[in-house]
Amino acid sequence: MAELATIARPYAEALFKASSSDVAGTSAWLEKMAAIAANPELQQFADNPKATAEQVLGVVAGAFGAPLAAHAQNFLGALLDNGRFSVLPEIAKQFRALANAKSGSSDAVVYSAFPIDASALANVAAALEKRFGRKLQVTVQQEPELIGGIRVVVGDEVLDTSVKARLEQMKVALAA
């Protein structure tokens, strides 16, 4: 959604500039807070005019599971005061993009039909970094419908070596 991206951009940029000394730490709490904020019931509560910013902050802090740092509370308070709580997941996404641009890396999602153990993932990550020519932050998601193999998404690039993709290619070739 272009509107959410437009709203989120100044918040992400301001947070990125303010946290230039601890980008990794800020990214960690921001990602966790964005996952909490993505809950539709919490968003509905935050949008309720009868709920105060302190009440929403208390619920988020309780769900966070650890005491929120002062700068995290201030940031969340600013979002709540401006009615921008629902934009938090998009802010986290744009913050991650800014952090990746600074470090020269990219996010990569590896979709696999089966769980991948740590050593195999390290080998796959090394091969992918060589293939894409940059450092990658690799995450794995299980997708049983792939049947076998993996599908990798890095930004707008897709590398699909799954059995499902090969079967689709065979189907197209046989139908032609």
PDB file of C-alpha atoms in Angstrom:
ATOM      1  CA  MET A   1       0.000   0.000   0.000  1.00  0.00           C
ATOM      2  CA  ALA A   2       1.516   3.249  -1.098  1.00  0.00           C
ATOM      3  CA  GLU A   3      -0.304   5.256   1.558  1.00  0.00           C
ATOM      4  CA  LEU A   4       1.103   3.200   4.437  1.00  0.00           C
ATOM      5  CA  ALA A   5       4.579   3.411   2.938  1.00  0.00           C
ATOM      6  CA  THR A   6       4.282   7.173   2.614  1.00  0.00           C
ATOM      7  CA  ILE A   7       3.136   7.532   6.215  1.00  0.00           C
ATOM      8  CA  ALA A   8       5.790   5.138   7.548  1.00  0.00           C
ATOM      9  CA  ARG A   9       8.793   6.589   5.704  1.00  0.00           C
ATOM     10  CA  PRO A  10       9.415   9.674   7.899  1.00  0.00           C
ATOM     11  CA  TYR A  11       9.052   7.627  11.085  1.00  0.00           C
ATOM     12  CA  ALA A  12      11.460   4.954   9.819  1.00  0.00           C
ATOM     13  CA  GLU A  13      14.001   7.530   8.663  1.00  0.00           C
ATOM     14  CA  ALA A  14      13.823   9.499  11.919  1.00  0.00           C
ATOM     15  CA  LEU A  15      14.206   6.340  13.987  1.00  0.00           C
ATOM     16  CA  PHE A  16      17.104   5.207  11.812  1.00  0.00           C
ATOM     17  CA  LYS A  17      18.915   8.534  12.236  1.00  0.00           C
ATOM     18  CA  ALA A  18      18.260   8.575  15.982  1.00  0.00           C
ATOM     19  CA  SER A  19      19.550   5.027  16.432  1.00  0.00           C
ATOM     20  CA  SER A  20      22.624   5.236  14.226  1.00  0.00           C
ATOM     21  CA  SER A  21      24.823   4.116  17.130  1.00  0.00           C
ATOM     22  CA  ASP A  22      22.769   0.941  17.808  1.00  0.00           C
ATOM     23  CA  VAL A  23      20.956  -0.066  14.631  1.00  0.00           C
ATOM     24  CA  ALA A  24      20.983  -3.776  15.507  1.00  0.00           C
ATOM     25  CA  GLY A  25      19.520  -3.212  18.963  1.00  0.00           C
ATOM     26  CA  THR A  26      16.825  -0.886  17.640  1.00  0.00           C
ATOM     27  CA  SER A  27      16.016  -3.314  14.860  1.00  0.00           C
ATOM     28  CA  ALA A  28      15.560  -6.122  17.379  1.00  0.00           C
ATOM     29  CA  TRP A  29      13.004  -4.331  19.555  1.00  0.00           C
ATOM     30  CA  LEU A  30      11.307  -2.744  16.541  1.00  0.00           C
ATOM     31  CA  GLU A  31      10.801  -6.127  14.846  1.00  0.00           C
ATOM     32  CA  LYS A  32       9.354  -7.594  18.028  1.00  0.00           C
ATOM     33  CA  MET A  33       7.101  -4.593  18.555  1.00  0.00           C
ATOM     34  CA  ALA A  34       5.948  -4.712  14.914  1.00  0.00           C
ATOM     35  CA  ALA A  35       4.979  -8.361  15.325  1.00  0.00           C
ATOM     36  CA  ILE A  36       2.945  -7.412  18.396  1.00  0.00           C
ATOM     37  CA  ALA A  37       1.363  -4.448  16.597  1.00  0.00           C
ATOM     38  CA  ALA A  38       0.329  -6.646  13.665  1.00  0.00           C
ATOM     39  CA  ASN A  39      -2.283  -8.312  15.900  1.00  0.00           C
ATOM     40  CA  PRO A  40      -5.693  -7.151  14.591  1.00  0.00           C
ATOM     41  CA  GLU A  41      -7.280  -7.175  18.058  1.00  0.00           C
ATOM     42  CA  LEU A  42      -4.525  -4.952  19.438  1.00  0.00           C
ATOM     43  CA  GLN A  43      -4.916  -2.582  16.487  1.00  0.00           C
ATOM     44  CA  GLN A  44      -8.639  -2.432  17.126  1.00  0.00           C
ATOM     45  CA  PHE A  45      -7.946  -1.654  20.806  1.00  0.00           C
ATOM     46  CA  ALA A  46      -5.423   1.049  19.844  1.00  0.00           C
ATOM     47  CA  ASP A  47      -7.927   2.629  17.449  1.00  0.00           C
ATOM     48  CA  ASN A  48     -10.638   2.703  20.116  1.00  0.00           C
ATOM     49  CA  PRO A  49     -11.182   6.335  21.160  1.00  0.00           C
ATOM     50  CA  LYS A  50     -11.867   5.229  24.759  1.00  0.00           C
ATOM     51  CA  ALA A  51      -8.414   3.603  25.049  1.00  0.00           C
ATOM     52  CA  THR A  52      -5.690   5.969  26.191  1.00  0.00           C
ATOM     53  CA  ALA A  53      -2.142   5.903  24.873  1.00  0.00           C
ATOM     54  CA  GLU A  54      -0.949   4.767  28.309  1.00  0.00           C
ATOM     55  CA  GLN A  55      -3.331   1.796  28.248  1.00  0.00           C
ATOM     56  CA  VAL A  56      -2.165   0.722  24.787  1.00  0.00           C
ATOM     57  CA  LEU A  57       1.463   1.224  25.817  1.00  0.00           C
ATOM     58  CA  GLY A  58       0.814  -0.961  28.874  1.00  0.00           C
ATOM     59  CA  VAL A  59      -0.671  -3.748  26.750  1.00  0.00           C
ATOM     60  CA  VAL A  60       2.217  -3.603  24.285  1.00  0.00           C
ATOM     61  CA  ALA A  61       4.771  -3.555  27.113  1.00  0.00           C
ATOM     62  CA  GLY A  62       3.066  -6.581  28.678  1.00  0.00           C
ATOM     63  CA  ALA A  63       3.124  -8.469  25.390  1.00  0.00           C
ATOM     64  CA  PHE A  64       6.743  -7.450  24.818  1.00  0.00           C
ATOM     65  CA  GLY A  65       7.727  -9.541  27.814  1.00  0.00           C
ATOM     66  CA  ALA A  66      10.567  -7.300  28.949  1.00  0.00           C
ATOM     67  CA  PRO A  67      10.803  -3.704  30.080  1.00  0.00           C
ATOM     68  CA  LEU A  68      10.743  -1.311  27.140  1.00  0.00           C
ATOM     69  CA  ALA A  69      13.693   1.029  26.806  1.00  0.00           C
ATOM     70  CA  ALA A  70      12.930   4.742  27.213  1.00  0.00           C
ATOM     71  CA  HIS A  71      13.496   5.486  23.521  1.00  0.00           C
ATOM     72  CA  ALA A  72      11.185   2.604  22.536  1.00  0.00           C
ATOM     73  CA  GLN A  73       8.479   3.954  24.851  1.00  0.00           C
ATOM     74  CA  ASN A  74       8.938   7.451  23.419  1.00  0.00           C
ATOM     75  CA  PHE A  75       8.710   6.175  19.858  1.00  0.00           C
ATOM     76  CA  LEU A  76       5.627   4.099  20.569  1.00  0.00           C
ATOM     77  CA  GLY A  77       4.081   7.031  22.448  1.00  0.00           C
ATOM     78  CA  ALA A  78       4.631   9.302  19.439  1.00  0.00           C
ATOM     79  CA  LEU A  79       2.955   6.758  17.165  1.00  0.00           C
ATOM     80  CA  LEU A  80      -0.006   6.430  19.523  1.00  0.00           C
ATOM     81  CA  ASP A  81      -0.365  10.204  19.959  1.00  0.00           C
ATOM     82  CA  ASN A  82      -0.431  10.656  16.176  1.00  0.00           C
ATOM     83  CA  GLY A  83      -2.782   7.727  15.527  1.00  0.00           C
ATOM     84  CA  ARG A  84      -0.115   5.808  13.617  1.00  0.00           C
ATOM     85  CA  PHE A  85       0.068   2.598  15.646  1.00  0.00           C
ATOM     86  CA  SER A  86      -1.233   0.497  12.736  1.00  0.00           C
ATOM     87  CA  VAL A  87       1.711   1.668  10.602  1.00  0.00           C
ATOM     88  CA  LEU A  88       4.292   0.087  12.915  1.00  0.00           C
ATOM     89  CA  PRO A  89       4.816  -3.089  10.797  1.00  0.00           C
ATOM     90  CA  GLU A  90       5.497  -0.942   7.721  1.00  0.00           C
ATOM     91  CA  ILE A  91       7.877   1.260   9.729  1.00  0.00           C
ATOM     92  CA  ALA A  92       9.794  -1.856  10.772  1.00  0.00           C
ATOM     93  CA  LYS A  93       9.959  -3.011   7.153  1.00  0.00           C
ATOM     94  CA  GLN A  94      11.333   0.338   5.982  1.00  0.00           C
ATOM     95  CA  PHE A  95      13.754   0.520   8.930  1.00  0.00           C
ATOM     96  CA  ARG A  96      15.073  -2.930   7.957  1.00  0.00           C
ATOM     97  CA  ALA A  97      15.538  -1.715   4.371  1.00  0.00           C
ATOM     98  CA  LEU A  98      17.511   1.322   5.586  1.00  0.00           C
ATOM     99  CA  ALA A  99      19.664  -0.868   7.847  1.00  0.00           C
ATOM    100  CA  ASN A 100      20.293  -3.301   4.986  1.00  0.00           C
ATOM    101  CA  ALA A 101      21.254  -0.449   2.650  1.00  0.00           C
ATOM    102  CA  LYS A 102      23.728   0.853   5.220  1.00  0.00           C
ATOM    103  CA  SER A 103      25.324  -2.549   5.739  1.00  0.00           C
ATOM    104  CA  GLY A 104      25.209  -3.555   2.059  1.00  0.00           C
ATOM    105  CA  SER A 105      23.071  -6.622   2.711  1.00  0.00           C
ATOM    106  CA  SER A 106      19.602  -7.852   1.783  1.00  0.00           C
ATOM    107  CA  ASP A 107      16.872  -9.975   3.317  1.00  0.00           C
ATOM    108  CA  ALA A 108      16.462 -13.427   1.832  1.00  0.00           C
ATOM    109  CA  VAL A 109      13.597 -15.804   2.506  1.00  0.00           C
ATOM    110  CA  VAL A 110      14.253 -19.474   1.815  1.00  0.00           C
ATOM    111  CA  TYR A 111      11.060 -21.471   1.350  1.00  0.00           C
ATOM    112  CA  SER A 112      11.598 -25.182   1.881  1.00  0.00           C
ATOM    113  CA  ALA A 113       9.334 -28.216   1.856  1.00  0.00           C
ATOM    114  CA  PHE A 114      11.190 -29.635   4.860  1.00  0.00           C
ATOM    115  CA  PRO A 115      13.035 -28.181   7.870  1.00  0.00           C
ATOM    116  CA  ILE A 116      16.631 -27.175   7.141  1.00  0.00           C
ATOM    117  CA  ASP A 117      19.275 -27.863   9.790  1.00  0.00           C
ATOM    118  CA  ALA A 118      21.800 -25.179  10.755  1.00  0.00           C
ATOM    119  CA  SER A 119      24.781 -26.596   8.851  1.00  0.00           C
ATOM    120  CA  ALA A 120      22.809 -27.066   5.643  1.00  0.00           C
ATOM    121  CA  LEU A 121      21.393 -23.552   5.992  1.00  0.00           C
ATOM    122  CA  ALA A 122      24.906 -22.148   6.409  1.00  0.00           C
ATOM    123  CA  ASN A 123      25.964 -23.884   3.173  1.00  0.00           C
ATOM    124  CA  VAL A 124      22.862 -22.624   1.354  1.00  0.00           C
ATOM    125  CA  ALA A 125      23.428 -19.089   2.681  1.00  0.00           C
ATOM    126  CA  ALA A 126      27.047 -19.105   1.485  1.00  0.00           C
ATOM    127  CA  ALA A 127      26.002 -20.298  -1.982  1.00  0.00           C
ATOM    128  CA  LEU A 128      23.219 -17.700  -2.153  1.00  0.00           C
ATOM    129  CA  GLU A 129      25.546 -14.882  -1.106  1.00  0.00           C
ATOM    130  CA  LYS A 130      27.906 -15.898  -3.893  1.00  0.00           C
ATOM    131  CA  ARG A 131      25.000 -16.168  -6.381  1.00  0.00           C
ATOM    132  CA  PHE A 132      23.436 -12.793  -5.481  1.00  0.00           C
ATOM    133  CA  GLY A 133      26.756 -11.017  -4.858  1.00  0.00           C
ATOM    134  CA  ARG A 134      25.910  -9.530  -1.462  1.00  0.00           C
ATOM    135  CA  LYS A 135      25.539 -10.386   2.203  1.00  0.00           C
ATOM    136  CA  LEU A 136      22.143 -11.914   2.989  1.00  0.00           C
ATOM    137  CA  GLN A 137      20.042 -12.045   6.142  1.00  0.00           C
ATOM    138  CA  VAL A 138      18.516 -15.499   5.599  1.00  0.00           C
ATOM    139  CA  THR A 139      15.251 -16.659   7.135  1.00  0.00           C
ATOM    140  CA  VAL A 140      13.535 -19.979   6.474  1.00  0.00           C
ATOM    141  CA  GLN A 141       9.845 -20.648   6.006  1.00  0.00           C
ATOM    142  CA  GLN A 142       8.419 -24.090   5.542  1.00  0.00           C
ATOM    143  CA  GLU A 143       6.128 -24.608   2.539  1.00  0.00           C
ATOM    144  CA  PRO A 144       5.188 -28.296   2.146  1.00  0.00           C
ATOM    145  CA  GLU A 145       3.495 -27.712  -1.228  1.00  0.00           C
ATOM    146  CA  LEU A 146       6.953 -27.248  -2.812  1.00  0.00           C
ATOM    147  CA  ILE A 147       7.351 -31.057  -2.564  1.00  0.00           C
ATOM    148  CA  GLY A 148      11.153 -30.742  -2.466  1.00  0.00           C
ATOM    149  CA  GLY A 149      13.949 -28.300  -3.165  1.00  0.00           C
ATOM    150  CA  ILE A 150      13.890 -24.635  -2.225  1.00  0.00           C
ATOM    151  CA  ARG A 151      12.584 -21.310  -3.475  1.00  0.00           C
ATOM    152  CA  VAL A 152      14.575 -18.194  -2.537  1.00  0.00           C
ATOM    153  CA  VAL A 153      13.228 -14.643  -2.610  1.00  0.00           C
ATOM    154  CA  VAL A 154      15.706 -11.768  -2.337  1.00  0.00           C
ATOM    155  CA  GLY A 155      13.945  -8.453  -2.834  1.00  0.00           C
ATOM    156  CA  ASP A 156      12.269  -8.781  -6.219  1.00  0.00           C
ATOM    157  CA  GLU A 157      14.516 -11.636  -7.391  1.00  0.00           C
ATOM    158  CA  VAL A 158      13.309 -15.246  -7.154  1.00  0.00           C
ATOM    159  CA  LEU A 159      15.403 -18.397  -7.505  1.00  0.00           C
ATOM    160  CA  ASP A 160      13.087 -21.400  -7.681  1.00  0.00           C
ATOM    161  CA  THR A 161      14.669 -24.866  -7.649  1.00  0.00           C
ATOM    162  CA  SER A 162      11.669 -26.603  -6.123  1.00  0.00           C
ATOM    163  CA  VAL A 163      10.156 -29.825  -7.424  1.00  0.00           C
ATOM    164  CA  LYS A 164       6.845 -28.008  -7.840  1.00  0.00           C
ATOM    165  CA  ALA A 165       8.454 -25.445 -10.189  1.00  0.00           C
ATOM    166  CA  ARG A 166      10.140 -28.174 -12.217  1.00  0.00           C
ATOM    167  CA  LEU A 167       6.856 -30.060 -12.552  1.00  0.00           C
ATOM    168  CA  GLU A 168       5.180 -26.845 -13.757  1.00  0.00           C
ATOM    169  CA  GLN A 169       7.968 -26.358 -16.317  1.00  0.00           C
ATOM    170  CA  MET A 170       7.491 -29.949 -17.531  1.00  0.00           C
ATOM    171  CA  LYS A 171       3.728 -29.429 -17.750  1.00  0.00           C
ATOM    172  CA  VAL A 172       4.191 -26.316 -19.895  1.00  0.00           C
ATOM    173  CA  ALA A 173       6.735 -28.086 -22.126  1.00  0.00           C
ATOM    174  CA  LEU A 174       4.480 -31.089 -22.641  1.00  0.00           C
ATOM    175  CA  ALA A 175       1.434 -28.935 -23.365  1.00  0.00           C
ATOM    176  CA  ALA A 176       3.266 -26.930 -26.041  1.00  0.00           C
TER     177      ALA A 176
END
